[in-house]
């Protein structure tokens, strides 16, 4: 949720969504120390032996996120300031962390609001990820027809072992398409055949659709976030997969975060090639061509995807070897 930061460090941690435990591990201090710096109970300054490490950690996270958040922020404070290199950013962060007038700087002169107030809701664990996706689809269903829902899931647990989450997601994608939503997904194919098999089932409503778009890459380098789903211009779900205790998701609704994530997805898409275009030129499985897909999509797609998608993909396993 939106909250007023107590210190310059808290402001940057909120802006970059850096958890206290994450920063503590990076600079090798106890999490309570980070909490005291963040809340202002202990002053964080150049005399601290961890000051430079904190600066480097913040700049590193900014780079990993790939959203140019610090660059945008410091440029908004001081147009023309140098933000092109890591050294430039470290200098900006260093000055910011010791600035006693930071509250006056981050406030918009006209509205009095913060230049950057990250508004988000946190979901924890594997079940939290599904709850977050449900909330995203519920929001999508409440909006007018024609919204764009796009993003990627680079390493979901359902790719490694099929489970009921796949069916739940399929249903939500089908509901979205019936509401004339423009569905776009980016798929990472640098994985085992079995994972591709499970992954294709996860995305099956998009692959079957004649209006949705799917893109693929074999790129081994994946972004910091394991998954990003965005209702373009409205809100974004981001998160990291892991064991249940390490999986976390967050839905951002503030305008600045939304612009950054949509800009990131625009740039990210440039690394991908059209997958559905490739599927359209070949037999997807035995006796099932693109024309069959179009015909089937006009009929009872719900029942087909939920009940018999496994047979569809079983027939198509030979195709997967060709990718």
Coordinates of C-alpha atoms in Angstrom, one line a residue:
X1 CA 0.0 0.0 0.0
X2 CA 1.1 3.6 -0.5
X3 CA 2.9 5.0 2.6
X4 CA 5.0 8.0 3.4
X5 CA 8.7 7.0 3.6
X6 CA 10.5 7.9 6.8
X7 CA 14.0 8.2 5.4
X8 CA 15.8 8.6 2.0
X9 CA 16.7 4.9 2.2
X10 CA 13.1 3.9 2.8
X11 CA 12.0 5.9 -0.2
X12 CA 14.5 4.1 -2.5
X13 CA 13.6 0.7 -1.1
X14 CA 9.9 1.4 -1.7
X15 CA 10.6 2.7 -5.2
X16 CA 12.6 -0.3 -6.2
X17 CA 10.6 -2.8 -4.1
X18 CA 13.7 -4.0 -2.1
X19 CA 12.8 -6.1 0.9
X20 CA 14.8 -5.5 4.1
X21 CA 15.9 -9.2 4.2
X22 CA 17.2 -8.9 0.6
X23 CA 19.3 -5.8 1.4
X24 CA 20.5 -7.4 4.6
X25 CA 21.8 -10.5 2.7
X26 CA 23.5 -8.4 0.1
X27 CA 25.5 -6.2 2.6
X28 CA 25.9 -9.0 5.2
X29 CA 24.2 -7.4 8.1
X30 CA 21.3 -8.4 10.4
X31 CA 17.9 -7.4 9.1
X32 CA 17.2 -5.4 12.2
X33 CA 20.0 -3.1 11.2
X34 CA 18.4 -2.4 7.9
X35 CA 15.1 -1.8 9.7
X36 CA 16.7 0.8 12.0
X37 CA 18.4 2.6 9.0
X38 CA 15.1 2.5 7.1
X39 CA 13.0 3.9 10.0
X40 CA 15.6 6.5 11.0
X41 CA 16.3 5.1 14.4
X42 CA 19.9 4.8 13.4
X43 CA 21.5 7.3 11.0
X44 CA 22.9 5.9 7.8
X45 CA 25.8 8.1 6.6
X46 CA 29.2 8.1 5.0
X47 CA 30.9 7.2 8.3
X48 CA 29.1 3.8 8.3
X49 CA 31.3 1.0 7.1
X50 CA 28.3 -0.3 5.1
X51 CA 27.4 3.0 3.4
X52 CA 29.2 2.2 0.1
X53 CA 27.8 -1.3 0.1
X54 CA 24.3 -0.1 0.5
X55 CA 24.8 2.3 -2.5
X56 CA 26.2 -0.4 -4.7
X57 CA 23.4 -2.8 -3.7
X58 CA 20.7 -0.2 -4.6
X59 CA 22.3 0.5 -8.0
X60 CA 22.6 -3.2 -8.7
X61 CA 19.0 -3.9 -8.0
X62 CA 18.0 -1.0 -10.2
X63 CA 20.0 -2.6 -13.0
X64 CA 18.6 -6.1 -12.4
X65 CA 15.0 -4.7 -12.6
X66 CA 15.7 -3.3 -16.0
X67 CA 13.2 -0.5 -15.6
X68 CA 15.6 2.5 -15.4
X69 CA 13.8 3.5 -12.2
X70 CA 16.7 5.4 -10.6
X71 CA 17.6 7.1 -13.9
X72 CA 14.0 8.4 -14.3
X73 CA 13.7 9.4 -10.7
X74 CA 16.9 11.5 -10.4
X75 CA 16.3 13.0 -13.8
X76 CA 12.9 14.2 -12.6
X77 CA 14.6 15.8 -9.5
X78 CA 17.3 17.5 -11.5
X79 CA 16.9 17.6 -15.3
X80 CA 20.2 17.2 -17.1
X81 CA 21.9 15.3 -14.3
X82 CA 24.3 12.6 -15.4
X83 CA 22.7 9.1 -14.9
X84 CA 24.3 7.2 -17.8
X85 CA 26.8 5.0 -15.9
X86 CA 26.8 3.1 -12.6
X87 CA 29.2 5.6 -11.2
X88 CA 26.8 8.4 -12.0
X89 CA 23.9 6.6 -10.3
X90 CA 26.1 5.7 -7.3
X91 CA 26.9 9.4 -6.9
X92 CA 23.2 10.3 -7.1
X93 CA 22.2 7.6 -4.5
X94 CA 25.0 8.7 -2.2
X95 CA 23.8 12.4 -2.2
X96 CA 20.2 11.3 -1.8
X97 CA 20.9 9.1 1.2
X98 CA 22.4 11.9 3.2
X99 CA 20.0 14.7 2.0
X100 CA 18.1 16.1 5.0
X101 CA 15.8 17.9 2.7
X102 CA 14.7 14.8 0.8
X103 CA 11.0 15.2 1.7
X104 CA 10.9 18.6 0.0
X105 CA 12.6 17.2 -3.1
X106 CA 10.3 14.2 -3.5
X107 CA 7.1 16.2 -3.1
X108 CA 5.4 17.5 -6.3
X109 CA 5.4 21.3 -6.0
X110 CA 1.8 21.5 -7.4
X111 CA 0.0 18.6 -5.7
X112 CA 2.2 18.1 -2.7
X113 CA 2.2 14.3 -3.4
X114 CA 5.3 12.2 -3.7
X115 CA 7.1 12.2 -7.1
X116 CA 7.1 8.4 -6.6
X117 CA 4.6 6.6 -4.4
X118 CA 4.7 2.9 -5.1
X119 CA 1.2 1.5 -4.6
X120 CA 1.2 -2.2 -4.3
X121 CA -0.3 -5.3 -2.7
X122 CA 1.9 -8.2 -1.6
X123 CA 1.0 -11.9 -2.0
X124 CA 3.2 -14.5 -0.4
X125 CA 3.8 -18.1 -1.4
X126 CA 2.7 -20.3 -4.3
X127 CA -1.0 -19.9 -3.4
X128 CA -0.4 -16.2 -3.2
X129 CA 0.7 -16.2 -6.8
X130 CA -2.6 -17.8 -7.9
X131 CA -4.6 -15.4 -5.7
X132 CA -2.7 -12.5 -7.4
X133 CA -3.5 -13.8 -10.8
X134 CA -7.2 -14.3 -9.8
X135 CA -7.3 -10.6 -8.7
X136 CA -5.7 -9.5 -12.0
X137 CA -8.3 -11.4 -14.0
X138 CA -11.1 -10.1 -11.8
X139 CA -9.9 -6.6 -12.5
X140 CA -9.7 -7.4 -16.2
X141 CA -13.3 -8.7 -16.2
X142 CA -14.5 -5.4 -14.6
X143 CA -13.0 -3.3 -17.3
X144 CA -14.5 -2.5 -20.7
X145 CA -13.9 -4.8 -23.6
X146 CA -10.7 -4.5 -25.6
X147 CA -8.1 -4.2 -22.9
X148 CA -4.6 -5.6 -23.5
X149 CA -3.3 -8.3 -21.1
X150 CA 0.3 -9.2 -21.7
X151 CA 3.4 -10.6 -20.2
X152 CA 5.4 -13.7 -19.5
X153 CA 6.0 -16.5 -17.0
X154 CA 9.6 -17.6 -17.4
X155 CA 9.8 -20.4 -14.8
X156 CA 6.5 -21.5 -13.3
X157 CA 6.3 -24.6 -11.2
X158 CA 3.5 -25.9 -13.4
X159 CA 6.1 -26.2 -16.2
X160 CA 8.0 -28.8 -14.1
X161 CA 5.0 -30.7 -12.8
X162 CA 1.4 -30.3 -14.1
X163 CA -1.2 -29.5 -11.5
X164 CA -4.6 -28.0 -11.1
X165 CA -3.3 -24.4 -11.4
X166 CA -3.0 -25.0 -15.1
X167 CA -6.7 -25.6 -15.4
X168 CA -7.5 -22.5 -13.4
X169 CA -5.4 -20.3 -15.6
X170 CA -6.8 -21.8 -18.8
X171 CA -10.3 -20.9 -17.6
X172 CA -9.3 -17.3 -16.8
X173 CA -7.6 -16.9 -20.2
X174 CA -10.8 -18.2 -21.9
X175 CA -13.0 -15.8 -19.9
X176 CA -10.7 -12.9 -20.8
X177 CA -10.8 -13.7 -24.5
X178 CA -14.6 -13.9 -24.5
X179 CA -14.4 -10.3 -23.2
X180 CA -12.5 -9.3 -26.3
X181 CA -9.2 -8.9 -24.4
X182 CA -6.1 -8.7 -26.5
X183 CA -3.9 -11.5 -25.1
X184 CA -0.1 -11.4 -25.7
X185 CA 2.4 -13.8 -24.1
X186 CA 6.2 -14.2 -24.4
X187 CA 7.4 -17.8 -24.0
X188 CA 10.9 -19.1 -23.1
X189 CA 11.6 -22.3 -25.0
X190 CA 15.1 -22.9 -23.6
X191 CA 13.9 -25.8 -21.4
X192 CA 13.3 -29.6 -21.6
X193 CA 10.7 -31.1 -23.8
X194 CA 8.6 -32.2 -20.8
X195 CA 8.6 -28.6 -19.5
X196 CA 7.6 -27.3 -22.9
X197 CA 4.8 -29.8 -23.0
X198 CA 3.4 -28.6 -19.7
X199 CA 4.0 -25.0 -20.6
X200 CA 2.1 -25.3 -23.9
X201 CA -0.9 -26.6 -22.0
X202 CA -0.7 -23.6 -19.6
X203 CA -0.8 -21.3 -22.6
X204 CA -3.2 -23.4 -24.7
X205 CA -6.1 -20.9 -24.8
X206 CA -3.7 -18.3 -26.3
X207 CA -2.2 -20.9 -28.8
X208 CA -5.7 -21.9 -29.9
X209 CA -6.9 -18.4 -30.3
X210 CA -7.1 -16.8 -33.7
X211 CA -6.7 -13.3 -32.2
X212 CA -4.2 -13.7 -29.3
X213 CA -0.5 -13.5 -30.0
X214 CA 2.3 -15.7 -28.7
X215 CA 6.1 -15.0 -29.1
X216 CA 9.1 -17.2 -28.2
X217 CA 12.8 -17.0 -27.6
X218 CA 15.6 -19.5 -26.9
X219 CA 17.4 -16.8 -24.9
X220 CA 19.1 -18.3 -21.8
X221 CA 19.2 -14.9 -20.1
X222 CA 16.0 -14.3 -18.2
X223 CA 15.0 -11.0 -16.5
X224 CA 15.1 -10.4 -12.7
X225 CA 11.3 -11.0 -12.4
X226 CA 10.3 -14.6 -13.1
X227 CA 6.8 -13.4 -14.2
X228 CA 5.2 -10.2 -15.2
X229 CA 1.5 -9.9 -16.2
X230 CA 0.2 -6.4 -17.1
X231 CA -3.2 -5.0 -17.9
X232 CA -1.7 -2.4 -20.1
X233 CA -1.9 1.1 -18.6
X234 CA -3.8 -0.1 -15.6
X235 CA -1.9 -2.5 -13.2
X236 CA 0.9 -5.0 -13.2
X237 CA 1.6 -8.3 -11.4
X238 CA 5.3 -9.1 -10.9
X239 CA 7.0 -11.8 -8.9
X240 CA 9.6 -14.4 -8.3
X241 CA 9.0 -18.1 -8.3
X242 CA 10.7 -20.3 -5.7
X243 CA 9.8 -22.6 -2.9
X244 CA 6.7 -21.7 -1.1
X245 CA 8.5 -19.5 1.4
X246 CA 10.5 -17.7 -1.2
X247 CA 7.8 -17.1 -3.8
X248 CA 6.3 -13.6 -3.7
X249 CA 4.1 -11.5 -5.9
X250 CA 3.1 -7.9 -6.0
X251 CA 0.4 -6.0 -7.9
X252 CA 1.4 -2.4 -8.7
X253 CA -1.3 0.1 -9.4
X254 CA 0.5 3.5 -9.3
X255 CA 0.9 5.3 -12.6
X256 CA 4.7 5.5 -12.6
X257 CA 5.3 1.8 -11.8
X258 CA 2.7 1.0 -14.6
X259 CA 4.5 3.1 -17.2
X260 CA 7.8 1.5 -16.2
X261 CA 6.6 -2.1 -16.5
X262 CA 4.8 -1.4 -19.8
X263 CA 7.9 0.2 -21.2
X264 CA 9.9 -2.8 -20.0
X265 CA 7.6 -5.3 -21.7
X266 CA 7.7 -3.2 -24.9
X267 CA 11.5 -3.5 -24.9
X268 CA 11.5 -7.1 -23.8
X269 CA 9.2 -8.2 -26.6
X270 CA 11.9 -7.1 -29.1
X271 CA 13.9 -10.2 -28.1
X272 CA 11.1 -12.6 -29.2
X273 CA 9.8 -14.1 -32.5
X274 CA 6.2 -14.8 -33.4
X275 CA 5.3 -18.3 -32.3
X276 CA 1.7 -18.5 -33.5
X277 CA 2.9 -17.4 -37.0
X278 CA 5.2 -20.5 -37.1
X279 CA 2.4 -22.7 -35.8
X280 CA 0.1 -21.5 -38.5
X281 CA 2.3 -22.9 -41.3
X282 CA 2.5 -26.5 -40.1
X283 CA 0.4 -29.3 -38.8
X284 CA 0.0 -28.8 -35.0
X285 CA -0.8 -32.4 -34.4
X286 CA -2.4 -35.4 -36.2
X287 CA -5.2 -34.1 -38.4
X288 CA -5.3 -30.8 -36.6
X289 CA -4.2 -27.8 -38.7
X290 CA -4.6 -24.1 -38.1
X291 CA -7.9 -24.2 -40.0
X292 CA -9.2 -26.8 -37.5
X293 CA -8.1 -24.5 -34.7
X294 CA -10.1 -21.6 -36.1
X295 CA -13.2 -23.8 -36.5
X296 CA -12.9 -25.3 -33.1
X297 CA -12.5 -21.8 -31.5
X298 CA -15.9 -20.9 -32.8
X299 CA -17.4 -23.9 -31.0
X300 CA -17.1 -25.3 -27.4
X301 CA -13.6 -24.3 -26.7
X302 CA -14.1 -24.3 -23.0
X303 CA -14.9 -28.0 -22.9
X304 CA -12.1 -28.8 -25.3
X305 CA -9.3 -27.0 -23.4
X306 CA -10.3 -28.1 -19.9
X307 CA -11.2 -31.7 -20.7
X308 CA -9.2 -32.9 -23.6
X309 CA -6.1 -30.6 -23.9
X310 CA -3.9 -33.5 -22.8
X311 CA -4.8 -35.6 -25.8
X312 CA -4.2 -32.6 -28.0
X313 CA -0.7 -32.1 -26.6
X314 CA 0.1 -35.8 -26.5
X315 CA -0.5 -35.9 -30.2
X316 CA 1.7 -32.8 -30.6
X317 CA 4.8 -34.0 -28.8
X318 CA 6.4 -34.9 -32.0
X319 CA 6.1 -31.3 -33.1
X320 CA 7.9 -30.1 -29.9
X321 CA 11.0 -31.9 -31.0
X322 CA 11.1 -29.8 -34.2
X323 CA 11.3 -26.4 -32.3

